[in-house]
CSV table of C-alpha atoms in Angstrom, one decimal:
chain,number,residue,atom,x,y,z
A,18,ALA,CA,-13.4,-17.2,16.4
A,19,GLY,CA,-12.6,-14.8,19.1
A,20,GLY,CA,-10.1,-15.3,21.6
A,21,ASP,CA,-8.3,-14.0,24.7
A,22,ILE,CA,-4.6,-13.3,24.9
A,23,PRO,CA,-2.8,-12.9,28.2
A,24,ILE,CA,-0.2,-9.9,27.2
A,25,LEU,CA,2.9,-8.2,29.4
A,26,ALA,CA,2.6,-5.9,26.5
A,27,ALA,CA,1.7,-2.6,24.9
A,28,VAL,CA,-1.5,-1.0,24.0
A,29,VAL,CA,-0.3,1.4,21.3
A,30,GLY,CA,3.1,1.3,22.2
A,31,THR,CA,3.0,1.7,26.2
A,32,VAL,CA,1.4,-1.0,28.0
A,33,LEU,CA,3.7,-3.6,28.1
A,34,GLY,CA,2.7,-7.5,28.3
A,35,ALA,CA,2.9,-11.4,26.8
A,36,LEU,CA,1.5,-12.5,23.8
A,37,GLY,CA,-0.1,-16.1,23.0
A,38,GLY,CA,-0.6,-18.8,25.7
A,39,ARG,CA,-0.4,-18.9,29.5
A,40,ALA,CA,3.2,-19.2,30.3
A,41,GLU,CA,4.9,-17.3,32.7
A,42,VAL,CA,6.8,-14.5,30.6
A,43,GLU,CA,10.6,-13.8,31.2
A,44,PRO,CA,11.2,-10.2,32.0
A,45,SER,CA,14.3,-10.3,29.7
A,46,ALA,CA,12.2,-11.7,26.5
A,47,PRO,CA,8.9,-9.3,26.7
A,48,ARG,CA,6.0,-9.7,24.2
A,49,VAL,CA,4.5,-6.6,23.2
A,50,ALA,CA,0.9,-5.8,21.6
A,51,ILE,CA,0.3,-2.7,19.6
A,52,ILE,CA,-3.3,-1.8,18.7
A,53,GLY,CA,-3.4,0.4,15.4
A,54,SER,CA,-1.3,0.1,12.4
A,55,GLY,CA,-1.4,4.0,11.7
A,56,ILE,CA,1.6,5.8,11.8
A,57,SER,CA,1.6,6.0,15.6
A,58,GLY,CA,1.3,2.2,16.1
A,59,ALA,CA,4.1,1.5,13.3
A,60,SER,CA,6.3,4.2,15.0
A,61,ALA,CA,5.7,2.5,18.6
A,62,ALA,CA,6.9,-1.0,17.2
A,63,TYR,CA,9.8,0.8,14.9
A,64,PHE,CA,11.4,2.2,18.6
A,65,LEU,CA,10.2,-0.5,20.9
A,66,ALA,CA,12.2,-3.2,17.8
A,67,ARG,CA,15.3,-0.9,18.8
A,68,ALA,CA,14.8,-0.4,22.4
A,69,ARG,CA,14.2,-4.3,23.0
A,70,PRO,CA,15.4,-6.3,20.2
A,71,ASP,CA,14.6,-9.3,21.7
A,72,ALA,CA,10.9,-8.5,22.0
A,73,ARG,CA,8.3,-10.1,19.8
A,74,LEU,CA,5.9,-7.2,18.6
A,75,VAL,CA,2.5,-8.2,17.4
A,76,VAL,CA,0.2,-5.4,15.5
A,77,PHE,CA,-3.5,-5.6,15.6
A,78,GLU,CA,-5.4,-4.1,12.7
A,79,ARG,CA,-9.2,-4.0,12.0
A,80,ALA,CA,-8.8,-3.0,8.5
A,81,MET,CA,-7.7,-4.8,5.4
A,82,GLU,CA,-4.7,-3.0,5.5
A,83,THR,CA,-1.9,-1.1,7.6
A,84,GLY,CA,-1.3,2.4,7.3
A,85,GLY,CA,-4.7,4.0,9.3
A,86,ARG,CA,-5.2,7.6,7.7
A,87,MET,CA,-2.3,7.0,5.4
A,88,ARG,CA,-3.7,5.7,2.4
A,89,SER,CA,-2.7,5.8,-1.0
A,90,ARG,CA,-4.2,5.0,-4.4
A,91,MET,CA,-3.6,4.6,-8.2
A,92,TRP,CA,-6.4,6.2,-10.3
A,93,GLY,CA,-6.6,4.8,-14.0
A,94,GLY,CA,-4.1,1.9,-13.4
A,95,GLU,CA,-0.4,1.7,-14.1
A,96,GLY,CA,0.8,4.7,-14.8
A,97,GLY,CA,-2.2,6.6,-13.7
A,98,LEU,CA,-2.5,9.6,-11.1
A,99,LEU,CA,-1.3,8.6,-7.7
A,100,ILE,CA,-3.7,10.3,-5.1
A,101,ASP,CA,-3.2,10.3,-1.2
A,102,GLU,CA,-6.7,9.7,0.1
A,103,GLY,CA,-5.8,10.4,3.9
A,104,ALA,CA,-3.1,11.8,4.7
A,105,THR,CA,-2.4,13.9,1.7
A,106,THR,CA,1.2,15.8,3.1
A,107,ILE,CA,3.8,15.6,5.8
A,108,SER,CA,5.1,18.5,7.7
A,109,SER,CA,8.8,19.2,7.9
A,110,LEU,CA,8.1,20.1,11.7
A,111,ASN,CA,7.6,16.4,12.4
A,112,ALA,CA,11.9,15.2,13.1
A,113,TYR,CA,10.5,11.3,13.0
A,114,LEU,CA,8.4,11.4,9.9
A,115,GLU,CA,12.1,13.5,8.2
A,116,HIS,CA,14.6,10.6,9.6
A,117,TRP,CA,12.5,7.9,8.4
A,118,ILE,CA,12.4,9.8,4.8
A,119,SER,CA,15.9,9.7,4.7
A,120,GLU,CA,16.5,6.4,6.3
A,121,PHE,CA,14.4,4.5,3.6
A,122,ASN,CA,15.2,6.8,0.5
A,123,LEU,CA,12.0,8.1,-0.1
A,124,THR,CA,11.7,11.0,-2.8
A,125,LYS,CA,9.7,14.4,-1.8
A,126,ALA,CA,7.4,16.0,-4.0
A,127,THR,CA,6.6,19.3,-3.8
A,128,PRO,CA,2.7,20.2,-3.8
A,129,PRO,CA,1.6,22.3,-6.8
A,130,ALA,CA,1.3,25.7,-6.4
A,131,GLY,CA,-1.9,27.5,-7.1
A,132,ASP,CA,-4.7,29.2,-5.4
A,133,LEU,CA,-6.4,29.1,-1.9
A,134,ALA,CA,-10.2,29.0,-2.2
A,135,ILE,CA,-12.5,28.7,0.9
A,136,TYR,CA,-16.1,27.9,0.5
A,137,ASP,CA,-18.5,28.8,2.9
A,138,GLY,CA,-21.1,26.2,1.9
A,139,THR,CA,-22.7,28.8,-0.3
A,140,ARG,CA,-20.2,30.7,-2.2
A,141,VAL,CA,-16.4,30.9,-2.2
A,142,ALA,CA,-15.6,33.3,0.3
A,143,PHE,CA,-12.2,34.0,-0.3
A,144,ARG,CA,-9.6,33.1,-2.8
A,145,ALA,CA,-6.0,34.0,-3.5
A,146,ASP,CA,-2.9,33.0,-5.2
A,147,MET,CA,-0.7,31.6,-2.5
A,148,GLY,CA,2.2,32.3,-3.9
A,149,SER,CA,1.3,36.1,-4.7
A,150,ALA,CA,3.2,38.7,-2.8
A,151,PHE,CA,-0.5,40.0,-2.4
A,152,PHE,CA,-2.2,37.0,-0.6
A,153,GLY,CA,-1.1,38.3,3.0
A,154,VAL,CA,-2.5,41.5,2.0
A,155,ARG,CA,-5.8,40.2,0.6
A,156,ALA,CA,-5.8,37.8,3.9
A,157,LEU,CA,-5.4,40.9,6.2
A,158,TRP,CA,-8.3,42.9,4.3
A,159,ARG,CA,-11.1,40.4,4.8
A,160,TYR,CA,-10.0,38.6,8.6
A,161,GLY,CA,-8.1,42.1,9.8
A,162,LEU,CA,-5.1,41.3,12.4
A,163,SER,CA,-6.6,37.7,12.7
A,164,PRO,CA,-4.2,35.8,10.7
A,165,LEU,CA,-1.1,37.4,12.5
A,166,LYS,CA,-2.3,36.6,15.8
A,167,LEU,CA,-3.4,33.0,14.8
A,168,ARG,CA,0.5,33.0,13.6
A,169,SER,CA,1.7,34.0,16.9
A,170,VAL,CA,0.0,31.7,19.1
A,171,LEU,CA,0.8,28.9,16.7
A,172,LYS,CA,4.4,29.8,16.9
A,173,ALA,CA,4.4,29.2,20.3
A,174,THR,CA,2.3,25.9,20.2
A,175,VAL,CA,5.2,24.6,17.8
A,176,ALA,CA,8.0,25.8,20.2
A,177,ASN,CA,6.8,23.8,23.2
A,178,LEU,CA,5.4,20.6,20.9
A,179,THR,CA,8.9,20.2,19.2
A,180,ALA,CA,10.6,20.5,22.6
A,181,VAL,CA,9.8,16.9,23.0
A,182,TYR,CA,12.3,16.0,20.4
A,183,THR,CA,15.1,17.5,22.4
A,184,LEU,CA,13.6,16.2,25.7
A,185,GLN,CA,13.5,12.2,24.1
A,186,ASP,CA,17.0,12.8,23.0
A,187,LYS,CA,18.1,13.2,26.7
A,188,GLY,CA,16.3,10.0,27.8
A,189,ALA,CA,13.2,11.8,28.7
A,190,PHE,CA,9.7,9.7,29.1
A,191,TRP,CA,6.7,10.4,30.8
A,192,ALA,CA,4.2,7.9,32.6
A,193,SER,CA,1.5,9.2,31.1
A,194,PRO,CA,0.1,11.7,28.0
A,195,GLU,CA,-1.0,14.3,30.7
A,196,ALA,CA,2.3,14.1,32.4
A,197,MET,CA,4.2,14.6,28.9
A,198,LEU,CA,1.4,17.5,27.9
A,199,ARG,CA,2.0,19.4,31.2
A,200,GLN,CA,5.9,19.4,30.9
A,201,LEU,CA,5.4,20.7,27.1
A,202,GLY,CA,3.6,23.4,28.5
A,203,LEU,CA,0.2,22.1,26.4
A,204,TRP,CA,-2.1,20.5,28.9
A,205,GLU,CA,-4.3,23.8,29.1
A,206,THR,CA,-4.7,23.8,25.6
A,207,ALA,CA,-5.6,20.1,25.5
A,208,HIS,CA,-8.4,20.9,27.7
A,209,ALA,CA,-10.0,23.9,26.0
A,210,ARG,CA,-12.4,23.7,23.0
A,211,ALA,CA,-10.6,25.3,20.3
A,212,ARG,CA,-13.1,27.9,19.4
A,213,ASP,CA,-13.3,29.3,23.0
A,214,TYR,CA,-9.5,29.3,23.1
A,215,LEU,CA,-9.1,31.1,19.7
A,216,ALA,CA,-12.3,33.6,20.5
A,217,GLY,CA,-10.3,34.4,24.0
A,218,LEU,CA,-7.3,35.4,22.0
A,219,GLY,CA,-9.0,38.1,19.7
A,220,ILE,CA,-9.2,35.8,16.8
A,221,ASP,CA,-12.4,36.9,14.7
A,222,ALA,CA,-15.2,34.1,14.5
A,223,ARG,CA,-15.4,34.4,10.3
A,224,PHE,CA,-12.0,33.9,10.2
A,225,VAL,CA,-12.2,30.7,12.7
A,226,ARG,CA,-15.5,29.5,10.7
A,227,GLU,CA,-13.9,30.2,7.3
A,228,PHE,CA,-10.0,29.3,7.5
A,229,VAL,CA,-9.5,27.5,10.8
A,230,ASP,CA,-12.7,25.6,10.3
A,231,GLY,CA,-11.6,24.5,6.7
A,232,ALA,CA,-8.0,23.6,7.6
A,233,SER,CA,-9.5,21.3,10.6
A,234,ARG,CA,-12.2,19.6,8.8
A,235,ASP,CA,-9.9,18.8,6.1
A,236,ASN,CA,-7.5,17.3,8.2
A,237,TYR,CA,-9.9,15.7,10.9
A,238,MET,CA,-13.0,15.9,9.3
A,239,GLN,CA,-14.1,17.9,12.7
A,240,SER,CA,-14.5,21.8,13.3
A,241,ALA,CA,-13.2,24.4,16.4
A,242,ASP,CA,-16.3,23.3,18.1
A,243,GLU,CA,-15.4,19.7,18.3
A,244,LEU,CA,-11.9,19.7,18.4
A,245,ASN,CA,-9.6,20.7,21.7
A,246,ALA,CA,-7.3,23.9,20.8
A,247,PHE,CA,-4.3,21.7,21.0
A,248,VAL,CA,-5.3,19.4,18.2
A,249,ASP,CA,-6.7,22.3,16.2
A,250,LEU,CA,-3.5,24.2,16.6
A,251,VAL,CA,-1.3,21.3,15.7
A,252,SER,CA,-3.6,21.0,12.5
A,253,LEU,CA,-3.3,24.4,11.2
A,254,ALA,CA,0.8,24.0,11.7
A,255,GLY,CA,0.1,20.7,9.1
A,256,ALA,CA,-1.5,23.0,6.7
A,257,ALA,CA,1.9,25.1,6.3
A,258,LEU,CA,0.8,27.9,8.5
A,259,GLU,CA,4.3,26.8,10.4
A,260,GLY,CA,7.3,24.5,8.7
A,261,GLU,CA,6.8,23.1,5.2
A,262,VAL,CA,4.8,20.8,3.7
A,263,PHE,CA,5.1,18.3,1.1
A,264,ARG,CA,4.0,15.1,-0.6
A,265,LEU,CA,6.0,11.6,-1.3
A,266,ALA,CA,6.6,10.7,-4.7
A,267,ARG,CA,4.8,7.1,-3.6
A,268,GLY,CA,2.2,8.2,-1.6
A,269,THR,CA,2.3,8.9,2.3
A,270,GLN,CA,1.3,5.0,2.8
A,271,ASP,CA,4.3,3.8,1.7
A,272,LEU,CA,6.2,5.4,4.3
A,273,GLY,CA,3.9,4.1,7.0
A,274,ALA,CA,4.3,0.7,5.5
A,275,ARG,CA,8.4,1.2,5.4
A,276,VAL,CA,8.4,1.9,9.0
A,277,LEU,CA,6.1,-1.0,10.2
A,278,ARG,CA,8.1,-3.6,8.2
A,279,ALA,CA,11.6,-2.2,9.4
A,280,SER,CA,10.2,-3.2,13.1
A,281,GLY,CA,9.9,-6.8,12.3
A,282,ALA,CA,6.8,-6.7,13.9
A,283,GLU,CA,4.4,-9.6,13.3
A,284,VAL,CA,0.8,-7.8,11.9
A,285,ARG,CA,-2.7,-9.2,12.6
A,286,LEU,CA,-5.1,-7.7,10.1
A,287,ARG,CA,-9.1,-8.1,9.9
A,288,THR,CA,-8.8,-8.3,13.8
A,289,VAL,CA,-11.1,-6.2,16.4
A,290,VAL,CA,-9.7,-5.8,19.8
A,291,ARG,CA,-12.8,-5.8,21.9
A,292,ARG,CA,-11.3,-5.4,25.0
A,293,VAL,CA,-8.0,-4.8,27.3
A,294,ALA,CA,-8.2,-6.2,30.8
A,295,LYS,CA,-6.0,-6.6,33.8
A,296,GLU,CA,-5.9,-10.0,35.8
A,297,ALA,CA,-5.1,-10.5,39.2
A,298,ARG,CA,-1.6,-11.7,38.4
A,299,ALA,CA,0.2,-7.9,39.1
A,300,GLY,CA,1.3,-6.4,35.6
A,301,ARG,CA,-0.5,-8.9,33.2
A,302,LEU,CA,-3.3,-7.9,31.0
A,303,VAL,CA,-5.7,-10.2,28.8
A,304,VAL,CA,-6.7,-8.5,25.4
A,305,THR,CA,-9.8,-10.1,24.0
A,306,HIS,CA,-10.1,-9.9,20.0
A,307,GLU,CA,-11.8,-11.3,17.0
A,308,PRO,CA,-11.6,-11.1,13.3
A,309,ALA,CA,-13.4,-8.0,12.0
A,310,ALA,CA,-16.0,-7.5,9.8
A,311,ASP,CA,-15.8,-6.2,6.2
A,312,GLY,CA,-15.0,-2.2,6.0
A,313,ALA,CA,-12.7,-0.5,7.9
A,314,ALA,CA,-12.9,2.3,10.8
A,315,GLY,CA,-11.8,5.7,11.0
A,316,ALA,CA,-9.9,7.7,13.8
A,317,ALA,CA,-10.2,11.1,15.1
A,318,PRO,CA,-9.0,13.3,17.9
A,319,PRO,CA,-11.4,13.3,20.7
A,320,PRO,CA,-13.3,16.5,21.4
A,321,ALA,CA,-12.6,18.9,23.8
A,322,ALA,CA,-13.9,18.1,27.2
């Protein structure tokens, strides 16, 4: 059966409220609801638990297990091959993930070296050994200066984005994603279609179609026509064009599970949140939910406006 749950709580870690019953909520002991148990939901629970140890945290997850895009499976039974079916690697640029890997004493596993091959739908359009000194030469031969132009804008985007860690260390916070993106200098790229934005930088259409789309389809199952420029550039950083990438010996899903477990949050699996609405009483919300049907739902970045 479904239910209306009054909360003075958080939706994805940002909206505060109370969970369960209709009793008045004491400001000194907030109850916090988080929708989604992927790495965003898990990290929201983790930081909220440390900011307010007295808070009761409840995570709503519509799937049958936690993790979101972090999904690891062992193929071939015990002793078989561990495969990350969702998020396959972690970027060294993510300071919080690096911190948790150290906190939970997780073991990194270097991705095996090998060729980069780009298939354009009919043939392998480009192939080269990523460890070879000739990799860059072959890329420039096929794509001209486009790889260098992309690398330049990618460095600037990463510098703007990673500035958030310094700001947060100083106690900065934002009332909305827009306020944060504007301060970081990323608002415009978040509202430009990736293909148009890259074309405006003089980046060759073939390079975008073959290389950029190859990375973004692998990460988000979307192309530069569907993604905004900010998300697409971040996906390219995650493809090791900036910083380093690595795997975890026990899979990426293990990291998300540990972060969520460390928060002490209650997790409600197979629960779909249908509606979040504000009540007449100021600062109070109602979350309408029900058990989920069989199957899991995927998440993807919103397309550019």
